[in-house]
PDB file of C-alpha atoms in Angstrom:
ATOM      1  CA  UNK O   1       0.000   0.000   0.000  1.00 84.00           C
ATOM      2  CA  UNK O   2       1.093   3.762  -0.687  1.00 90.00           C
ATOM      3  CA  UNK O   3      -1.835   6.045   1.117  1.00 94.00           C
ATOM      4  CA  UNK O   4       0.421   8.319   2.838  1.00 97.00           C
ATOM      5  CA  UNK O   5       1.293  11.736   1.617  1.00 97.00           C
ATOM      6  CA  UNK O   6       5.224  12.019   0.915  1.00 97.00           C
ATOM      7  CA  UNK O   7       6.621  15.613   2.442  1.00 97.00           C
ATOM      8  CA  UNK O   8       9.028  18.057   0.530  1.00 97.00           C
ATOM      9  CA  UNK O   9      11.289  20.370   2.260  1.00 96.00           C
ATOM     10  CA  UNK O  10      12.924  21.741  -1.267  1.00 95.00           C
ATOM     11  CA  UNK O  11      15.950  20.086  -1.087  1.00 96.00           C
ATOM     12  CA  UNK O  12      14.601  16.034  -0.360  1.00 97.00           C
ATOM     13  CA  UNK O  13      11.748  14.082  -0.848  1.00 98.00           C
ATOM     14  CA  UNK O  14      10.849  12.092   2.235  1.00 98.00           C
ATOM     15  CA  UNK O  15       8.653   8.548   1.160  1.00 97.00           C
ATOM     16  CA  UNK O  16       6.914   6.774   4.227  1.00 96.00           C
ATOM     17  CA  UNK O  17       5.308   3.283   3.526  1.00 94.00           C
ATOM     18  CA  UNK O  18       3.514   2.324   6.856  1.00 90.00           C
ATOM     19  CA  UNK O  19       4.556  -1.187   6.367  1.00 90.00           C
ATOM     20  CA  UNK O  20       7.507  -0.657   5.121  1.00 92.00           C
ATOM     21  CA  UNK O  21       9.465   2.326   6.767  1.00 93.00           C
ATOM     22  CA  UNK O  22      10.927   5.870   5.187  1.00 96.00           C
ATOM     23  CA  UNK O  23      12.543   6.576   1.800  1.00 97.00           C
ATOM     24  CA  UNK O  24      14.396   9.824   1.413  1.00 98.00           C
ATOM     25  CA  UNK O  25      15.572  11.188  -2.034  1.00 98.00           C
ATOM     26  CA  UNK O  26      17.174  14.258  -3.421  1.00 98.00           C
ATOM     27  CA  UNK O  27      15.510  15.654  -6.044  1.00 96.00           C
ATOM     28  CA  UNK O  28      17.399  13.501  -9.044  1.00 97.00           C
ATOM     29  CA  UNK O  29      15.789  10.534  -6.873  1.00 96.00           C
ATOM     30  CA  UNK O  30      19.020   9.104  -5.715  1.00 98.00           C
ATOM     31  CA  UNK O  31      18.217   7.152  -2.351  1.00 98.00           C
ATOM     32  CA  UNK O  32      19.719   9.422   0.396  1.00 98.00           C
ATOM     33  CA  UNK O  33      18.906   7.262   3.171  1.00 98.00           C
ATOM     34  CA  UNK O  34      15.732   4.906   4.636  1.00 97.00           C
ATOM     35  CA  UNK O  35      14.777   3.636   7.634  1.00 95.00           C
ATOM     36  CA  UNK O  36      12.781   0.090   7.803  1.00 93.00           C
ATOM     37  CA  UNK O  37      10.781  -1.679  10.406  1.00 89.00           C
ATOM     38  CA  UNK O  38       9.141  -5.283  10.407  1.00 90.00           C
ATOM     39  CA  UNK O  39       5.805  -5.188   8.821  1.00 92.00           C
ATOM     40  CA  UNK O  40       2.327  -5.143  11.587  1.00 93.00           C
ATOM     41  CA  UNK O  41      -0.998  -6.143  11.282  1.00 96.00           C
ATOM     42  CA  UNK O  42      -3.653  -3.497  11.241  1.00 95.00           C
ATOM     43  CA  UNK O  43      -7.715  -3.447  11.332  1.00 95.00           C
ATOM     44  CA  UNK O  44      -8.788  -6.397   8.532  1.00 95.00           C
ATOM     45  CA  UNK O  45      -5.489  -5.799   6.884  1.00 93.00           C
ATOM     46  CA  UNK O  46      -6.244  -2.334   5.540  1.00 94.00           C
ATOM     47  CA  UNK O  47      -2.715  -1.265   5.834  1.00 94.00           C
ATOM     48  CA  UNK O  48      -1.700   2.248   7.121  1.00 94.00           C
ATOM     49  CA  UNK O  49      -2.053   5.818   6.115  1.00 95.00           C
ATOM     50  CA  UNK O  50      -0.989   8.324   8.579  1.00 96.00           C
ATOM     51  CA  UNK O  51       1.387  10.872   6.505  1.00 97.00           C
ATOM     52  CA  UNK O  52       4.791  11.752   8.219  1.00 97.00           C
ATOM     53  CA  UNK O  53       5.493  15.412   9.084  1.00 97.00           C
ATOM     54  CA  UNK O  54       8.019  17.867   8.896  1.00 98.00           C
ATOM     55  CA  UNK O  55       9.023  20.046  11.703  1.00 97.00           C
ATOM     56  CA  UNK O  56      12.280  21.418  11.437  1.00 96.00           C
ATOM     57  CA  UNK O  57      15.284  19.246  11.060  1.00 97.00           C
ATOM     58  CA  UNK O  58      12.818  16.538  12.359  1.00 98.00           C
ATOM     59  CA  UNK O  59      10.304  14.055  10.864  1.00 97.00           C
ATOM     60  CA  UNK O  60       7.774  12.699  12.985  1.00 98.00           C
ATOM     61  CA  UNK O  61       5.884   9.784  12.037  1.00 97.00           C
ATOM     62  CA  UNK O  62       3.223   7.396  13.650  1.00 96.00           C
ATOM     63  CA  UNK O  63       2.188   3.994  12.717  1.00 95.00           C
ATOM     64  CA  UNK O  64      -1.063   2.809  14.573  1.00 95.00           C
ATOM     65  CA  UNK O  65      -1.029  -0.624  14.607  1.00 95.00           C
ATOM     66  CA  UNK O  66      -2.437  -3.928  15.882  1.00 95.00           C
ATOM     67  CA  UNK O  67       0.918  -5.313  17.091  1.00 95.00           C
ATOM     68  CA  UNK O  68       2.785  -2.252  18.697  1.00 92.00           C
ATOM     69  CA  UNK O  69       1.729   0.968  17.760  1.00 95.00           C
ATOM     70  CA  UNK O  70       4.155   4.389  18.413  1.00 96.00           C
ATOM     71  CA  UNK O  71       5.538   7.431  17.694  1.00 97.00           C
ATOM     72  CA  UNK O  72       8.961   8.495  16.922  1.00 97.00           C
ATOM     73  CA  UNK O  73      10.940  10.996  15.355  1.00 98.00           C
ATOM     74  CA  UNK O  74      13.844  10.710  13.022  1.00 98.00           C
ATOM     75  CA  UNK O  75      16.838  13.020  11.683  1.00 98.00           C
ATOM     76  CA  UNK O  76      15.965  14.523   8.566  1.00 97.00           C
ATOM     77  CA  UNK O  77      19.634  14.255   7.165  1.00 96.00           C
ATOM     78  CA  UNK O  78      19.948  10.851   8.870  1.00 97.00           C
ATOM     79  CA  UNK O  79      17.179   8.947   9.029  1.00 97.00           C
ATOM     80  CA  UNK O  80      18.616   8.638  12.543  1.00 97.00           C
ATOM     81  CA  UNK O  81      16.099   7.468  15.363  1.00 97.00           C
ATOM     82  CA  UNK O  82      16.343  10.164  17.905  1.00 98.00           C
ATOM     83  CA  UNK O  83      13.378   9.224  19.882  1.00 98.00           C
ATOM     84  CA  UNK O  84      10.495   6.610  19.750  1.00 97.00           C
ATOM     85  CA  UNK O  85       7.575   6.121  22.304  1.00 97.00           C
ATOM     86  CA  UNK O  86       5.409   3.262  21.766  1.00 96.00           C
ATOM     87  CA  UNK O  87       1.820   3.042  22.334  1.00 94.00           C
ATOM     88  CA  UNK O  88       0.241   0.224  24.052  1.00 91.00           C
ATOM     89  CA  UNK O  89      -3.082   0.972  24.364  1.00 90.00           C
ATOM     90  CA  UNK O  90      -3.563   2.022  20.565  1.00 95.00           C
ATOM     91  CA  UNK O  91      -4.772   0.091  17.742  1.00 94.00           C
ATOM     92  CA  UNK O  92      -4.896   0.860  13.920  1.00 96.00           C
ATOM     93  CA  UNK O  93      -5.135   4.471  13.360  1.00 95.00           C
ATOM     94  CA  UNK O  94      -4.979   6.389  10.143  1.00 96.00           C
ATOM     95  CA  UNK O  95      -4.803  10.228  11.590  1.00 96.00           C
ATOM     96  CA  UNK O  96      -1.367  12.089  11.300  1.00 96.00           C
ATOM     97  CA  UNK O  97       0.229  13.653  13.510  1.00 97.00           C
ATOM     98  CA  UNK O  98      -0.019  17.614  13.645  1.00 98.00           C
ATOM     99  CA  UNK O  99       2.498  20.074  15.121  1.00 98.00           C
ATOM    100  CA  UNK O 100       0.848  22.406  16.690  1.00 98.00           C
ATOM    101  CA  UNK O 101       2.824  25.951  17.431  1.00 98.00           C
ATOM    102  CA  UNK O 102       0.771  27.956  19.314  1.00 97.00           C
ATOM    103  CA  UNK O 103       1.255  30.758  21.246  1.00 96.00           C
ATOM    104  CA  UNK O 104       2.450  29.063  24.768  1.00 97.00           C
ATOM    105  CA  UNK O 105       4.626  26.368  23.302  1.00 98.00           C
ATOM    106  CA  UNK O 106       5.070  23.509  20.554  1.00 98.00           C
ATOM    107  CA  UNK O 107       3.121  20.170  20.538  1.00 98.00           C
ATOM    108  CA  UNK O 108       3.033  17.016  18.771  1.00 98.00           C
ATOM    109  CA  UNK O 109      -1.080  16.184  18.602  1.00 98.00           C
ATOM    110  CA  UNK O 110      -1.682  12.640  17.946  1.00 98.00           C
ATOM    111  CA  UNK O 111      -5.425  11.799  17.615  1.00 97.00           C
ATOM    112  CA  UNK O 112      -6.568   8.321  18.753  1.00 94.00           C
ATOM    113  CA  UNK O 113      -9.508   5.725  19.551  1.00 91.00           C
ATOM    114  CA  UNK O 114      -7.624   5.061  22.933  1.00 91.00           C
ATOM    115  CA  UNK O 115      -6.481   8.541  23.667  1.00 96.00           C
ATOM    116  CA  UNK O 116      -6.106  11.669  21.975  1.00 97.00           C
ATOM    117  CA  UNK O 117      -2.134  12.808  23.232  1.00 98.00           C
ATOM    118  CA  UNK O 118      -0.133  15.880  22.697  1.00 98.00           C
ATOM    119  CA  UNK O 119       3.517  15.241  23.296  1.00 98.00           C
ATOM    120  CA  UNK O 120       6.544  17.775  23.852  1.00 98.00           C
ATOM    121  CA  UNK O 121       9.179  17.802  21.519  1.00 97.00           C
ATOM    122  CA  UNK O 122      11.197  15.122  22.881  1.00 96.00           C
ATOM    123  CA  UNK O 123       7.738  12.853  22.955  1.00 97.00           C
ATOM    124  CA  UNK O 124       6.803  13.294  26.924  1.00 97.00           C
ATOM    125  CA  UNK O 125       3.151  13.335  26.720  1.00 98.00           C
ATOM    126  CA  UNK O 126       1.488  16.884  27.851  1.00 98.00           C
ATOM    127  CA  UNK O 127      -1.996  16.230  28.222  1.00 98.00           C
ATOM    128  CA  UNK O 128      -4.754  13.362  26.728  1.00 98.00           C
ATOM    129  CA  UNK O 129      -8.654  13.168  26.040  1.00 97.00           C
ATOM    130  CA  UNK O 130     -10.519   9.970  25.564  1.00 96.00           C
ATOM    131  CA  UNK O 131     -13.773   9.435  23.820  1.00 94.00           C
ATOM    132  CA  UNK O 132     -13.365   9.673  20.044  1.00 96.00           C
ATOM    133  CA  UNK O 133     -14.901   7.150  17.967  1.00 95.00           C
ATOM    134  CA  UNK O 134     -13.669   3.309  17.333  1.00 94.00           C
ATOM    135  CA  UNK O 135     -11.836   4.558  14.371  1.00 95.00           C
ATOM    136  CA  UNK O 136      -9.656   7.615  13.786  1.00 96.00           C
ATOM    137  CA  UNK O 137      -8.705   9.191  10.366  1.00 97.00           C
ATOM    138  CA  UNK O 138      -9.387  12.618   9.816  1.00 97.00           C
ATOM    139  CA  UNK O 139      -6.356  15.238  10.315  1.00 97.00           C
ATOM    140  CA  UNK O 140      -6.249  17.745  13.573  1.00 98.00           C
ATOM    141  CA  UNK O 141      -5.352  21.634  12.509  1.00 98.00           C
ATOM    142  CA  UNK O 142      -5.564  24.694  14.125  1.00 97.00           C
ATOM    143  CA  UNK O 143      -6.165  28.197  13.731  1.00 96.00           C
ATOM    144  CA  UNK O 144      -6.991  31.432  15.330  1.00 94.00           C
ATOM    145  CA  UNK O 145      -5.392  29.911  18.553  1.00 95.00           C
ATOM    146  CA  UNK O 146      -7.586  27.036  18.942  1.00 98.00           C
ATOM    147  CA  UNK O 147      -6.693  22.945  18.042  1.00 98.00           C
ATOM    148  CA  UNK O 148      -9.259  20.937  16.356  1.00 98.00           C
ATOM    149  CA  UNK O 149      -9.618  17.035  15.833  1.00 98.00           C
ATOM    150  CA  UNK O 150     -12.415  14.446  16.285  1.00 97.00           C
ATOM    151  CA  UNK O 151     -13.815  11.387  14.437  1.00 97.00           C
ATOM    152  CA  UNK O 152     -16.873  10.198  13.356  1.00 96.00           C
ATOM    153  CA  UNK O 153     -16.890   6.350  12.454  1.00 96.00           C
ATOM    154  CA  UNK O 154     -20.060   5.532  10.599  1.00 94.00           C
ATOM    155  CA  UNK O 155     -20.446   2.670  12.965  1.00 93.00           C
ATOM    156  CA  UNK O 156     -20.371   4.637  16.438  1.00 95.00           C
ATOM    157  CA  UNK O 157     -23.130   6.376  18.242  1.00 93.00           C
ATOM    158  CA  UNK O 158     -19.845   9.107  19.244  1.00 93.00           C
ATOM    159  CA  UNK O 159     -18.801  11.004  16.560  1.00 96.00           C
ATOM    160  CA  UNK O 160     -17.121  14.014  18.362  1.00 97.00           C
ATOM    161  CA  UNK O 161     -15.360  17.334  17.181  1.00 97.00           C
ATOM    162  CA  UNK O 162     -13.017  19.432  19.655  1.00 98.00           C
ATOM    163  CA  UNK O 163     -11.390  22.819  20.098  1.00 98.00           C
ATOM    164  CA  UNK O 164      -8.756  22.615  22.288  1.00 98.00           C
ATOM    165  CA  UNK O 165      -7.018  25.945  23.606  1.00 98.00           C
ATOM    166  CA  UNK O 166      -3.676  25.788  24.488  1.00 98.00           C
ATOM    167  CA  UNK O 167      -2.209  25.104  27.243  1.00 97.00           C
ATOM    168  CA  UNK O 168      -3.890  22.006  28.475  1.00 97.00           C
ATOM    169  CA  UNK O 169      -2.200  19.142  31.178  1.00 96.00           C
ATOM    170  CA  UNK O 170      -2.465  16.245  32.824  1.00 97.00           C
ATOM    171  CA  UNK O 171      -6.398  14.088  31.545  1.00 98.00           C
ATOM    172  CA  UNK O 172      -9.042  17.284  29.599  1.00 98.00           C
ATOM    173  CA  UNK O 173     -11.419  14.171  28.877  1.00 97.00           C
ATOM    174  CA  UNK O 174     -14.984  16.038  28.981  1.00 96.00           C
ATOM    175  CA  UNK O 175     -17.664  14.261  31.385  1.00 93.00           C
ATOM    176  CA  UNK O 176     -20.766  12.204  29.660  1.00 90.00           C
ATOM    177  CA  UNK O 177     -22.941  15.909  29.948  1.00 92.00           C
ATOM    178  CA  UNK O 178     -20.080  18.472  29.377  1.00 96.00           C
ATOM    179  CA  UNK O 179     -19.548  20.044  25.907  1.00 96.00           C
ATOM    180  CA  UNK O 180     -16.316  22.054  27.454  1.00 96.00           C
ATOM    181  CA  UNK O 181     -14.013  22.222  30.492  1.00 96.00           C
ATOM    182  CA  UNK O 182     -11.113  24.891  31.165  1.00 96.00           C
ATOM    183  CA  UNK O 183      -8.929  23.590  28.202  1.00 97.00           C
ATOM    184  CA  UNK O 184     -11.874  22.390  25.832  1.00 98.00           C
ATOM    185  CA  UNK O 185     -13.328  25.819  23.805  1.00 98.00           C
ATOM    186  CA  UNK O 186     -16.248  23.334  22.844  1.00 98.00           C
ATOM    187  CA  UNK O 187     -16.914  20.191  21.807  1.00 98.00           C
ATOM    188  CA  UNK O 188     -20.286  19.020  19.315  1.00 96.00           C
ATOM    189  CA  UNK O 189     -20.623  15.158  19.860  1.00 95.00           C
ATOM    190  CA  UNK O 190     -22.613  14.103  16.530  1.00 95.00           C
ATOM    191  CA  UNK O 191     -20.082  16.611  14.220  1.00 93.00           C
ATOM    192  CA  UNK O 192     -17.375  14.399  13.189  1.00 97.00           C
ATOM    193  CA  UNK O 193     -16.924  13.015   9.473  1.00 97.00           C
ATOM    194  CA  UNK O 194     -15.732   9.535   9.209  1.00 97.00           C
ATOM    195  CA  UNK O 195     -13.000  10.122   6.811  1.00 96.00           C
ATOM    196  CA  UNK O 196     -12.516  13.598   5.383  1.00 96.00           C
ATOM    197  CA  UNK O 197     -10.682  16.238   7.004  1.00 97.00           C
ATOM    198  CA  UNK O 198     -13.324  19.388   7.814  1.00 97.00           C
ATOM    199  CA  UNK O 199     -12.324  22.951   6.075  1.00 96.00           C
ATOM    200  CA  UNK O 200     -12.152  26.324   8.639  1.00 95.00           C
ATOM    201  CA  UNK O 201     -13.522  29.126   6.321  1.00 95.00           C
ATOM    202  CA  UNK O 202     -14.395  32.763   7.844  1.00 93.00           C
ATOM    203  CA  UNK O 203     -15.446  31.105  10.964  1.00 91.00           C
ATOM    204  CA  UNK O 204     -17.246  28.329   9.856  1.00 95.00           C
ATOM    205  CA  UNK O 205     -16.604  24.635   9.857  1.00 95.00           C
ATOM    206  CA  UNK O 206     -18.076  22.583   6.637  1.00 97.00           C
ATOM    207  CA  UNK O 207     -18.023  18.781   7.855  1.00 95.00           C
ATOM    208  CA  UNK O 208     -18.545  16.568   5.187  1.00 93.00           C
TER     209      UNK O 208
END
């Protein structure tokens, strides 16, 4: 399978296979470096999709899995391994994850069915939320100082959307009859699209 996204940075073009590992080229395609990993099952062998991202002289890439899921990040000149934290409690997952520079610090947001988590830079996990749906694809983003994420699987009764503000810690999980708490800005808990990433447009948000 190829569903992920490759990323650019002008100089390299960085190739992630789920399955598989990370590819890096220059731009006459001459192999640079990659980084491999032993193949994992996932949810009725539909293979992986979460795109890597680019964050300075960093790639960070998940793979949501039904072996041993994690989270690492890797030397963009290397392909070196400069951190990796595994995840447990998480199954297949197709979200990326998004780096979220806001105005009180940098954040690694990694949406989940477990957990949603938002890790430091050097992957120490900052705060979590629980109680998206069974199955997580579409891609967090932010804007105008707020973080939003959810998912909607066709199959759940919870299909949840969030705006986070910054600054959260420690569990922000919202209560069976809450729609916010001191971190969450609001929360609708029948918005979330199953697949497709929503659009932010003059204040609106068009779910699909």
């Amino acid at each position: 399978y190829a569903s992920e996204t490759p990323v650019v940075d002008g100089e390299r073009v960085y190739a992630y296979f789920g399955n598989v590992g990370m590819f890096t080229f220059d731009l006459d395609g001459n192999l640079l470096w990659d980084r491999q990993w032993k193949p994992v099952k996932t949810r009725l062998g539909w293979g992986t999709a979460a795109s890597p991202v680019l964050h300075g002289d960093r790639l960070y890439v998940i793979n949501d899995n039904h072996e041993l899921s994690f989270l690492t990040a890797l030397d963009k000149e290397t392909g070196d391994v400069l951190w990796r934290k595994d995840r447990p409690d998480e199954q297949s997952n197709w979200s990326p994850p998004f780096v979220w520079e806001n105005a009180l610090r940098t954040e690694i947001v990694t949406t989940g069915s477990g957990k949603v988590r938002s890790y430091d830079l050097e992957g120490n996990v900052l705060w979590t939320l629980g109680g998206l749906s069974s199955i997580t694809v579409p891609s967090p983003f932010a804007s105008d100082g707020l973080l939003y994420f959810g998912s909607g699987y066709v199959g759940d009764k919870r299909k949840p959307w969030f705006a986070v503000k910054p600054g959260a810690k420690g569990d922000i999980t919202l209560g069976d009859d809450e729609t916010r708490n001191d971190h969450i800005a609001w929360c609708q808990k029948k918005a979330a699209p199953y697949m497709p990433t929503p659009v932010l447009y003059r204040d609106r948000l068009y779910v699909l």
